mmCIF file of N, CA and C in Angstrom:
data_model
loop_
_atom_site.group_PDB
_atom_site.id
_atom_site.type_symbol
_atom_site.label_atom_id
_atom_site.label_comp_id
_atom_site.label_asym_id
_atom_site.label_seq_id
_atom_site.Cartn_x
_atom_site.Cartn_y
_atom_site.Cartn_z
ATOM 1 N N UNK A 1 44.365 23.096 -16.467
ATOM 2 C CA UNK A 1 44.133 22.217 -17.596
ATOM 3 C C UNK A 1 43.992 23.085 -18.841
ATOM 4 N N UNK A 2 44.801 22.800 -19.866
ATOM 5 C CA UNK A 2 44.789 23.652 -21.038
ATOM 6 C C UNK A 2 44.428 22.906 -22.310
ATOM 7 N N UNK A 3 44.483 21.604 -22.298
ATOM 8 C CA UNK A 3 44.230 20.853 -23.518
ATOM 9 C C UNK A 3 42.761 20.495 -23.665
ATOM 10 N N UNK A 4 42.371 20.361 -24.928
ATOM 11 C CA UNK A 4 41.021 19.891 -25.215
ATOM 12 C C UNK A 4 41.030 18.369 -25.211
ATOM 13 N N UNK A 5 39.878 17.811 -25.001
ATOM 14 C CA UNK A 5 39.739 16.364 -24.968
ATOM 15 C C UNK A 5 38.721 15.972 -26.030
ATOM 16 N N UNK A 6 39.128 15.069 -26.912
ATOM 17 C CA UNK A 6 38.205 14.613 -27.955
ATOM 18 C C UNK A 6 37.697 13.221 -27.580
ATOM 19 N N UNK A 7 36.386 13.082 -27.583
ATOM 20 C CA UNK A 7 35.752 11.801 -27.292
ATOM 21 C C UNK A 7 35.106 11.277 -28.561
ATOM 22 N N UNK A 8 35.243 9.981 -28.786
ATOM 23 C CA UNK A 8 34.629 9.361 -29.966
ATOM 24 C C UNK A 8 33.990 8.040 -29.578
ATOM 25 N N UNK A 9 32.869 7.767 -30.225
ATOM 26 C CA UNK A 9 32.219 6.474 -30.106
ATOM 27 C C UNK A 9 32.325 5.833 -31.481
ATOM 28 N N UNK A 10 33.008 4.700 -31.532
ATOM 29 C CA UNK A 10 33.285 4.061 -32.822
ATOM 30 C C UNK A 10 32.365 2.863 -33.037
ATOM 31 N N UNK A 11 31.977 2.686 -34.275
ATOM 32 C CA UNK A 11 31.211 1.498 -34.645
ATOM 33 C C UNK A 11 32.165 0.315 -34.648
ATOM 34 N N UNK A 12 31.768 -0.766 -34.029
ATOM 35 C CA UNK A 12 32.658 -1.904 -33.838
ATOM 36 C C UNK A 12 33.062 -2.569 -35.158
ATOM 37 N N UNK A 13 32.111 -2.796 -36.017
ATOM 38 C CA UNK A 13 32.409 -3.568 -37.229
ATOM 39 C C UNK A 13 33.197 -2.773 -38.269
ATOM 40 N N UNK A 14 32.852 -1.520 -38.492
ATOM 41 C CA UNK A 14 33.510 -0.754 -39.554
ATOM 42 C C UNK A 14 34.558 0.219 -39.036
ATOM 43 N N UNK A 15 34.590 0.431 -37.747
ATOM 44 C CA UNK A 15 35.585 1.333 -37.182
ATOM 45 C C UNK A 15 35.343 2.800 -37.483
ATOM 46 N N UNK A 16 34.163 3.109 -37.963
ATOM 47 C CA UNK A 16 33.818 4.500 -38.265
ATOM 48 C C UNK A 16 33.261 5.176 -37.018
ATOM 49 N N UNK A 17 33.609 6.437 -36.818
ATOM 50 C CA UNK A 17 33.032 7.140 -35.668
ATOM 51 C C UNK A 17 31.535 7.388 -35.878
ATOM 52 N N UNK A 18 30.749 7.051 -34.880
ATOM 53 C CA UNK A 18 29.310 7.323 -34.973
ATOM 54 C C UNK A 18 28.919 8.496 -34.067
ATOM 55 N N UNK A 19 29.882 8.930 -33.244
ATOM 56 C CA UNK A 19 29.642 10.094 -32.386
ATOM 57 C C UNK A 19 30.985 10.685 -31.995
ATOM 58 N N UNK A 20 31.060 12.021 -32.000
ATOM 59 C CA UNK A 20 32.272 12.729 -31.578
ATOM 60 C C UNK A 20 31.875 13.903 -30.700
ATOM 61 N N UNK A 21 32.757 14.219 -29.784
ATOM 62 C CA UNK A 21 32.550 15.413 -28.955
ATOM 63 C C UNK A 21 33.909 15.988 -28.594
ATOM 64 N N UNK A 22 33.971 17.291 -28.570
ATOM 65 C CA UNK A 22 35.181 17.982 -28.168
ATOM 66 C C UNK A 22 34.898 18.661 -26.828
ATOM 67 N N UNK A 23 35.659 18.302 -25.828
ATOM 68 C CA UNK A 23 35.469 18.867 -24.497
ATOM 69 C C UNK A 23 36.589 19.876 -24.257
ATOM 70 N N UNK A 24 36.180 21.121 -24.052
ATOM 71 C CA UNK A 24 37.150 22.191 -23.813
ATOM 72 C C UNK A 24 37.425 22.299 -22.317
ATOM 73 N N UNK A 25 38.544 22.865 -21.936
ATOM 74 C CA UNK A 25 38.851 23.003 -20.498
ATOM 75 C C UNK A 25 37.753 23.729 -19.725
ATOM 76 N N UNK A 26 37.155 24.746 -20.333
ATOM 77 C CA UNK A 26 36.108 25.496 -19.630
ATOM 78 C C UNK A 26 34.812 24.696 -19.473
ATOM 79 N N UNK A 27 34.683 23.580 -20.215
ATOM 80 C CA UNK A 27 33.507 22.716 -20.088
ATOM 81 C C UNK A 27 33.629 21.742 -18.914
ATOM 82 N N UNK A 28 34.834 21.585 -18.408
ATOM 83 C CA UNK A 28 35.069 20.598 -17.355
ATOM 84 C C UNK A 28 35.019 21.254 -15.991
ATOM 85 N N UNK A 29 34.487 20.507 -15.054
ATOM 86 C CA UNK A 29 34.439 20.956 -13.676
ATOM 87 C C UNK A 29 35.269 19.998 -12.843
ATOM 88 N N UNK A 30 36.143 20.528 -12.051
ATOM 89 C CA UNK A 30 36.926 19.665 -11.177
ATOM 90 C C UNK A 30 36.044 19.199 -10.033
ATOM 91 N N UNK A 31 36.124 17.938 -9.741
ATOM 92 C CA UNK A 31 35.332 17.423 -8.621
ATOM 93 C C UNK A 31 36.260 17.186 -7.437
ATOM 94 N N UNK A 32 35.682 17.221 -6.277
ATOM 95 C CA UNK A 32 36.442 16.985 -5.059
ATOM 96 C C UNK A 32 36.362 15.499 -4.749
ATOM 97 N N UNK A 33 37.506 14.875 -4.653
ATOM 98 C CA UNK A 33 37.508 13.453 -4.337
ATOM 99 C C UNK A 33 37.163 13.252 -2.869
ATOM 100 N N UNK A 34 36.757 12.052 -2.539
ATOM 101 C CA UNK A 34 36.420 11.777 -1.144
ATOM 102 C C UNK A 34 37.654 11.912 -0.255
ATOM 103 N N UNK A 35 38.832 11.646 -0.810
ATOM 104 C CA UNK A 35 40.063 11.808 -0.033
ATOM 105 C C UNK A 35 40.300 13.281 0.283
ATOM 106 N N UNK A 36 40.073 14.145 -0.708
ATOM 107 C CA UNK A 36 40.229 15.579 -0.474
ATOM 108 C C UNK A 36 39.189 16.061 0.524
ATOM 109 N N UNK A 37 37.957 15.571 0.382
ATOM 110 C CA UNK A 37 36.881 15.986 1.264
ATOM 111 C C UNK A 37 37.204 15.586 2.705
ATOM 112 N N UNK A 38 37.848 14.441 2.858
ATOM 113 C CA UNK A 38 38.195 13.972 4.189
ATOM 114 C C UNK A 38 39.219 14.901 4.847
ATOM 115 N N UNK A 39 40.047 15.558 4.025
ATOM 116 C CA UNK A 39 41.037 16.487 4.561
ATOM 117 C C UNK A 39 40.387 17.775 5.048
ATOM 118 N N UNK A 40 39.266 18.151 4.437
ATOM 119 C CA UNK A 40 38.556 19.345 4.861
ATOM 120 C C UNK A 40 37.725 19.007 6.088
ATOM 121 N N UNK A 41 37.691 19.937 7.012
ATOM 122 C CA UNK A 41 36.897 19.714 8.208
ATOM 123 C C UNK A 41 35.514 20.313 8.011
ATOM 124 N N UNK A 42 34.506 19.550 8.311
ATOM 125 C CA UNK A 42 33.128 20.014 8.204
ATOM 126 C C UNK A 42 32.882 21.089 9.261
ATOM 127 N N UNK A 43 31.972 21.998 8.989
ATOM 128 C CA UNK A 43 31.591 23.054 9.932
ATOM 129 C C UNK A 43 31.266 22.465 11.306
ATOM 130 N N UNK A 44 30.557 21.349 11.311
ATOM 131 C CA UNK A 44 30.154 20.682 12.556
ATOM 132 C C UNK A 44 31.378 20.237 13.357
ATOM 133 N N UNK A 45 32.419 19.779 12.658
ATOM 134 C CA UNK A 45 33.654 19.372 13.330
ATOM 135 C C UNK A 45 34.482 20.585 13.771
ATOM 136 N N UNK A 46 34.529 21.591 12.922
ATOM 137 C CA UNK A 46 35.320 22.796 13.217
ATOM 138 C C UNK A 46 34.841 23.495 14.484
ATOM 139 N N UNK A 47 33.550 23.484 14.707
ATOM 140 C CA UNK A 47 32.963 24.264 15.796
ATOM 141 C C UNK A 47 32.413 23.385 16.920
ATOM 142 N N UNK A 48 33.013 22.239 17.101
ATOM 143 C CA UNK A 48 32.547 21.263 18.090
ATOM 144 C C UNK A 48 32.361 21.878 19.479
ATOM 145 N N UNK A 49 33.415 22.482 19.998
ATOM 146 C CA UNK A 49 33.369 23.007 21.363
ATOM 147 C C UNK A 49 32.281 24.068 21.531
ATOM 148 N N UNK A 50 32.208 24.989 20.579
ATOM 149 C CA UNK A 50 31.209 26.055 20.663
ATOM 150 C C UNK A 50 29.790 25.505 20.553
ATOM 151 N N UNK A 51 29.588 24.552 19.649
ATOM 152 C CA UNK A 51 28.251 23.980 19.487
ATOM 153 C C UNK A 51 27.815 23.228 20.742
ATOM 154 N N UNK A 52 28.737 22.490 21.341
ATOM 155 C CA UNK A 52 28.397 21.764 22.575
ATOM 156 C C UNK A 52 27.964 22.742 23.657
ATOM 157 N N UNK A 53 28.671 23.830 23.789
ATOM 158 C CA UNK A 53 28.380 24.786 24.859
ATOM 159 C C UNK A 53 27.177 25.677 24.577
ATOM 160 N N UNK A 54 26.924 25.980 23.299
ATOM 161 C CA UNK A 54 25.967 27.045 23.007
ATOM 162 C C UNK A 54 24.630 26.621 22.411
ATOM 163 N N UNK A 55 24.526 25.403 21.900
ATOM 164 C CA UNK A 55 23.242 24.977 21.325
ATOM 165 C C UNK A 55 22.236 24.778 22.455
ATOM 166 N N UNK A 56 21.063 25.339 22.276
ATOM 167 C CA UNK A 56 19.979 25.213 23.246
ATOM 168 C C UNK A 56 18.805 24.486 22.596
ATOM 169 N N UNK A 57 17.932 23.938 23.416
ATOM 170 C CA UNK A 57 16.751 23.216 22.931
ATOM 171 C C UNK A 57 17.165 22.069 22.000
ATOM 172 N N UNK A 58 18.085 21.262 22.479
ATOM 173 C CA UNK A 58 18.637 20.154 21.696
ATOM 174 C C UNK A 58 17.557 19.150 21.317
ATOM 175 N N UNK A 59 16.527 19.001 22.138
ATOM 176 C CA UNK A 59 15.464 18.040 21.815
ATOM 177 C C UNK A 59 14.830 18.345 20.459
ATOM 178 N N UNK A 60 14.651 19.613 20.140
ATOM 179 C CA UNK A 60 14.099 19.987 18.836
ATOM 180 C C UNK A 60 15.018 19.598 17.693
ATOM 181 N N UNK A 61 16.318 19.698 17.919
ATOM 182 C CA UNK A 61 17.310 19.280 16.918
ATOM 183 C C UNK A 61 17.225 17.766 16.734
ATOM 184 N N UNK A 62 17.151 17.051 17.854
ATOM 185 C CA UNK A 62 17.065 15.589 17.793
ATOM 186 C C UNK A 62 15.806 15.136 17.063
ATOM 187 N N UNK A 63 14.699 15.825 17.313
ATOM 188 C CA UNK A 63 13.443 15.478 16.639
ATOM 189 C C UNK A 63 13.601 15.543 15.125
ATOM 190 N N UNK A 64 14.314 16.558 14.646
ATOM 191 C CA UNK A 64 14.518 16.716 13.196
ATOM 192 C C UNK A 64 15.453 15.647 12.629
ATOM 193 N N UNK A 65 16.382 15.162 13.447
ATOM 194 C CA UNK A 65 17.346 14.156 12.986
ATOM 195 C C UNK A 65 16.828 12.723 13.144
ATOM 196 N N UNK A 66 15.759 12.570 13.919
ATOM 197 C CA UNK A 66 15.206 11.245 14.196
ATOM 198 C C UNK A 66 14.744 10.575 12.905
ATOM 199 N N UNK A 67 15.100 9.342 12.735
ATOM 200 C CA UNK A 67 14.793 8.475 11.585
ATOM 201 C C UNK A 67 15.745 8.706 10.410
ATOM 202 N N UNK A 68 16.073 9.972 10.102
ATOM 203 C CA UNK A 68 16.956 10.204 8.950
ATOM 204 C C UNK A 68 18.423 9.995 9.318
ATOM 205 N N UNK A 69 18.815 10.388 10.526
ATOM 206 C CA UNK A 69 20.206 10.254 10.961
ATOM 207 C C UNK A 69 20.306 9.403 12.231
ATOM 208 N N UNK A 70 19.368 9.600 13.122
ATOM 209 C CA UNK A 70 19.385 8.885 14.401
ATOM 210 C C UNK A 70 18.356 7.761 14.413
ATOM 211 N N UNK A 71 18.778 6.602 14.901
ATOM 212 C CA UNK A 71 17.796 5.535 15.083
ATOM 213 C C UNK A 71 17.124 5.714 16.448
ATOM 214 N N UNK A 72 16.167 4.873 16.753
ATOM 215 C CA UNK A 72 15.379 5.018 17.978
ATOM 216 C C UNK A 72 16.246 4.948 19.236
ATOM 217 N N UNK A 73 17.151 3.998 19.275
ATOM 218 C CA UNK A 73 18.010 3.834 20.454
ATOM 219 C C UNK A 73 18.906 5.059 20.666
ATOM 220 N N UNK A 74 19.509 5.546 19.593
ATOM 221 C CA UNK A 74 20.365 6.733 19.700
ATOM 222 C C UNK A 74 19.561 7.944 20.165
ATOM 223 N N UNK A 75 18.397 8.106 19.576
ATOM 224 C CA UNK A 75 17.515 9.225 19.918
ATOM 225 C C UNK A 75 17.157 9.199 21.405
ATOM 226 N N UNK A 76 16.738 8.033 21.893
ATOM 227 C CA UNK A 76 16.335 7.896 23.298
ATOM 228 C C UNK A 76 17.519 8.094 24.252
ATOM 229 N N UNK A 77 18.672 7.563 23.877
ATOM 230 C CA UNK A 77 19.864 7.694 24.720
ATOM 231 C C UNK A 77 20.272 9.154 24.878
ATOM 232 N N UNK A 78 20.261 9.886 23.793
ATOM 233 C CA UNK A 78 20.651 11.300 23.849
ATOM 234 C C UNK A 78 19.616 12.105 24.631
ATOM 235 N N UNK A 79 18.342 11.844 24.381
ATOM 236 C CA UNK A 79 17.282 12.583 25.085
ATOM 237 C C UNK A 79 17.310 12.337 26.587
ATOM 238 N N UNK A 80 17.837 11.207 27.017
ATOM 239 C CA UNK A 80 17.886 10.875 28.444
ATOM 240 C C UNK A 80 18.876 11.745 29.217
ATOM 241 N N UNK A 81 19.803 12.368 28.508
ATOM 242 C CA UNK A 81 20.761 13.257 29.183
ATOM 243 C C UNK A 81 20.018 14.456 29.765
ATOM 244 N N UNK A 82 20.553 15.019 30.841
ATOM 245 C CA UNK A 82 19.828 16.060 31.579
ATOM 246 C C UNK A 82 19.990 17.462 31.004
ATOM 247 N N UNK A 83 21.178 17.797 30.524
ATOM 248 C CA UNK A 83 21.410 19.173 30.074
ATOM 249 C C UNK A 83 21.681 19.210 28.574
ATOM 250 N N UNK A 84 21.511 20.382 27.991
ATOM 251 C CA UNK A 84 21.792 20.530 26.559
ATOM 252 C C UNK A 84 23.251 20.214 26.214
ATOM 253 N N UNK A 85 24.243 20.710 26.984
ATOM 254 C CA UNK A 85 25.626 20.336 26.658
ATOM 255 C C UNK A 85 25.875 18.826 26.736
ATOM 256 N N UNK A 86 25.259 18.151 27.703
ATOM 257 C CA UNK A 86 25.415 16.693 27.790
ATOM 258 C C UNK A 86 24.805 16.012 26.562
ATOM 259 N N UNK A 87 23.671 16.509 26.119
ATOM 260 C CA UNK A 87 23.022 15.950 24.925
ATOM 261 C C UNK A 87 23.891 16.168 23.690
ATOM 262 N N UNK A 88 24.466 17.358 23.576
ATOM 263 C CA UNK A 88 25.328 17.638 22.424
ATOM 264 C C UNK A 88 26.585 16.768 22.460
ATOM 265 N N UNK A 89 27.157 16.567 23.639
ATOM 266 C CA UNK A 89 28.331 15.684 23.744
ATOM 267 C C UNK A 89 27.972 14.266 23.302
ATOM 268 N N UNK A 90 26.817 13.793 23.718
ATOM 269 C CA UNK A 90 26.362 12.455 23.342
ATOM 270 C C UNK A 90 26.155 12.377 21.825
ATOM 271 N N UNK A 91 25.590 13.437 21.265
ATOM 272 C CA UNK A 91 25.403 13.489 19.813
ATOM 273 C C UNK A 91 26.761 13.453 19.112
ATOM 274 N N UNK A 92 27.721 14.202 19.626
ATOM 275 C CA UNK A 92 29.069 14.207 19.047
ATOM 276 C C UNK A 92 29.761 12.858 19.191
ATOM 277 N N UNK A 93 29.387 12.053 20.160
ATOM 278 C CA UNK A 93 29.944 10.700 20.278
ATOM 279 C C UNK A 93 29.631 9.867 19.039
ATOM 280 N N UNK A 94 28.526 10.183 18.368
ATOM 281 C CA UNK A 94 28.119 9.430 17.175
ATOM 282 C C UNK A 94 28.814 9.916 15.907
ATOM 283 N N UNK A 95 29.328 11.130 15.925
ATOM 284 C CA UNK A 95 29.853 11.747 14.708
ATOM 285 C C UNK A 95 30.915 10.945 13.957
ATOM 286 N N UNK A 96 31.822 10.245 14.620
ATOM 287 C CA UNK A 96 32.820 9.500 13.842
ATOM 288 C C UNK A 96 32.213 8.500 12.853
ATOM 289 N N UNK A 97 31.006 8.037 13.120
ATOM 290 C CA UNK A 97 30.369 7.076 12.208
ATOM 291 C C UNK A 97 29.540 7.771 11.126
ATOM 292 N N UNK A 98 29.432 9.090 11.182
ATOM 293 C CA UNK A 98 28.616 9.830 10.224
ATOM 294 C C UNK A 98 29.417 10.201 8.990
ATOM 295 N N UNK A 99 28.737 10.182 7.849
ATOM 296 C CA UNK A 99 29.370 10.674 6.630
ATOM 297 C C UNK A 99 29.079 12.169 6.493
ATOM 298 N N UNK A 100 29.592 12.756 5.411
ATOM 299 C CA UNK A 100 29.441 14.191 5.169
ATOM 300 C C UNK A 100 27.961 14.575 5.101
ATOM 301 N N UNK A 101 27.141 13.724 4.490
ATOM 302 C CA UNK A 101 25.710 14.028 4.327
ATOM 303 C C UNK A 101 24.995 14.097 5.680
ATOM 304 N N UNK A 102 25.343 13.226 6.607
ATOM 305 C CA UNK A 102 24.733 13.266 7.944
ATOM 306 C C UNK A 102 25.109 14.553 8.661
ATOM 307 N N UNK A 103 26.365 14.941 8.528
ATOM 308 C CA UNK A 103 26.806 16.198 9.147
ATOM 309 C C UNK A 103 26.111 17.385 8.490
ATOM 310 N N UNK A 104 25.895 17.288 7.185
ATOM 311 C CA UNK A 104 25.149 18.345 6.483
ATOM 312 C C UNK A 104 23.732 18.471 7.036
ATOM 313 N N UNK A 105 23.108 17.331 7.313
ATOM 314 C CA UNK A 105 21.749 17.374 7.869
ATOM 315 C C UNK A 105 21.729 18.044 9.236
ATOM 316 N N UNK A 106 22.707 17.714 10.067
ATOM 317 C CA UNK A 106 22.798 18.366 11.378
ATOM 318 C C UNK A 106 23.016 19.867 11.197
ATOM 319 N N UNK A 107 23.895 20.228 10.286
ATOM 320 C CA UNK A 107 24.151 21.649 10.019
ATOM 321 C C UNK A 107 22.866 22.362 9.587
ATOM 322 N N UNK A 108 22.106 21.747 8.670
ATOM 323 C CA UNK A 108 20.865 22.354 8.182
ATOM 324 C C UNK A 108 19.854 22.543 9.312
ATOM 325 N N UNK A 109 19.746 21.545 10.177
ATOM 326 C CA UNK A 109 18.820 21.643 11.310
ATOM 327 C C UNK A 109 19.259 22.769 12.245
ATOM 328 N N UNK A 110 20.555 22.834 12.527
ATOM 329 C CA UNK A 110 21.056 23.900 13.399
ATOM 330 C C UNK A 110 20.866 25.269 12.761
ATOM 331 N N UNK A 111 21.073 25.344 11.461
ATOM 332 C CA UNK A 111 20.885 26.618 10.764
ATOM 333 C C UNK A 111 19.422 27.055 10.842
ATOM 334 N N UNK A 112 18.524 26.090 10.795
ATOM 335 C CA UNK A 112 17.096 26.378 10.883
ATOM 336 C C UNK A 112 16.682 26.751 12.315
ATOM 337 N N UNK A 113 17.153 25.982 13.285
ATOM 338 C CA UNK A 113 16.701 26.149 14.668
ATOM 339 C C UNK A 113 17.563 27.109 15.493
ATOM 340 N N UNK A 114 18.810 27.290 15.091
ATOM 341 C CA UNK A 114 19.752 28.128 15.856
ATOM 342 C C UNK A 114 20.437 29.119 14.910
ATOM 343 N N UNK A 115 19.645 29.798 14.111
ATOM 344 C CA UNK A 115 20.144 30.662 13.038
ATOM 345 C C UNK A 115 21.221 31.650 13.502
ATOM 346 N N UNK A 116 20.971 32.346 14.594
ATOM 347 C CA UNK A 116 21.905 33.382 15.040
ATOM 348 C C UNK A 116 23.216 32.790 15.554
ATOM 349 N N UNK A 117 23.146 31.642 16.178
ATOM 350 C CA UNK A 117 24.359 30.965 16.628
ATOM 351 C C UNK A 117 25.216 30.570 15.430
ATOM 352 N N UNK A 118 24.595 29.975 14.427
ATOM 353 C CA UNK A 118 25.340 29.544 13.244
ATOM 354 C C UNK A 118 25.947 30.746 12.531
ATOM 355 N N UNK A 119 25.195 31.826 12.401
ATOM 356 C CA UNK A 119 25.733 33.040 11.776
ATOM 357 C C UNK A 119 26.923 33.574 12.565
ATOM 358 N N UNK A 120 26.831 33.540 13.882
ATOM 359 C CA UNK A 120 27.936 33.991 14.724
ATOM 360 C C UNK A 120 29.171 33.122 14.509
ATOM 361 N N UNK A 121 28.987 31.809 14.458
ATOM 362 C CA UNK A 121 30.120 30.903 14.263
ATOM 363 C C UNK A 121 30.720 31.037 12.868
ATOM 364 N N UNK A 122 29.911 31.326 11.878
ATOM 365 C CA UNK A 122 30.426 31.538 10.521
ATOM 366 C C UNK A 122 31.345 32.753 10.473
ATOM 367 N N UNK A 123 31.057 33.724 11.317
ATOM 368 C CA UNK A 123 31.858 34.942 11.347
ATOM 369 C C UNK A 123 33.193 34.777 12.042
ATOM 370 N N UNK A 124 33.395 33.648 12.735
ATOM 371 C CA UNK A 124 34.656 33.451 13.458
ATOM 372 C C UNK A 124 35.627 32.630 12.669
#
């Protein structure tokens, strides 16, 4: 983007400008549209297989997601699974209904509770 953008607020009755602003290209920030964001794969989606196999102590992760991302029924259903990989698979069953913010919350919890695993996956 190379052109400047001039914005004006005009008085209705007299047509005189009551406010002007010049927006330079360096003043503008490009935003990512939701369509573009949908094309990008979230870290949680990119590393599905590894997270299912390697996350341990899933109950602690579920506790952090309870109420903010998981409702009571989802929480109880996942906790009923016997092994950590089974719990993670059940959690991933819910992912298609999650937005980017829900996946961000899961990522933050994993980064907090499974720091070394997340660092390892970031390196791959």
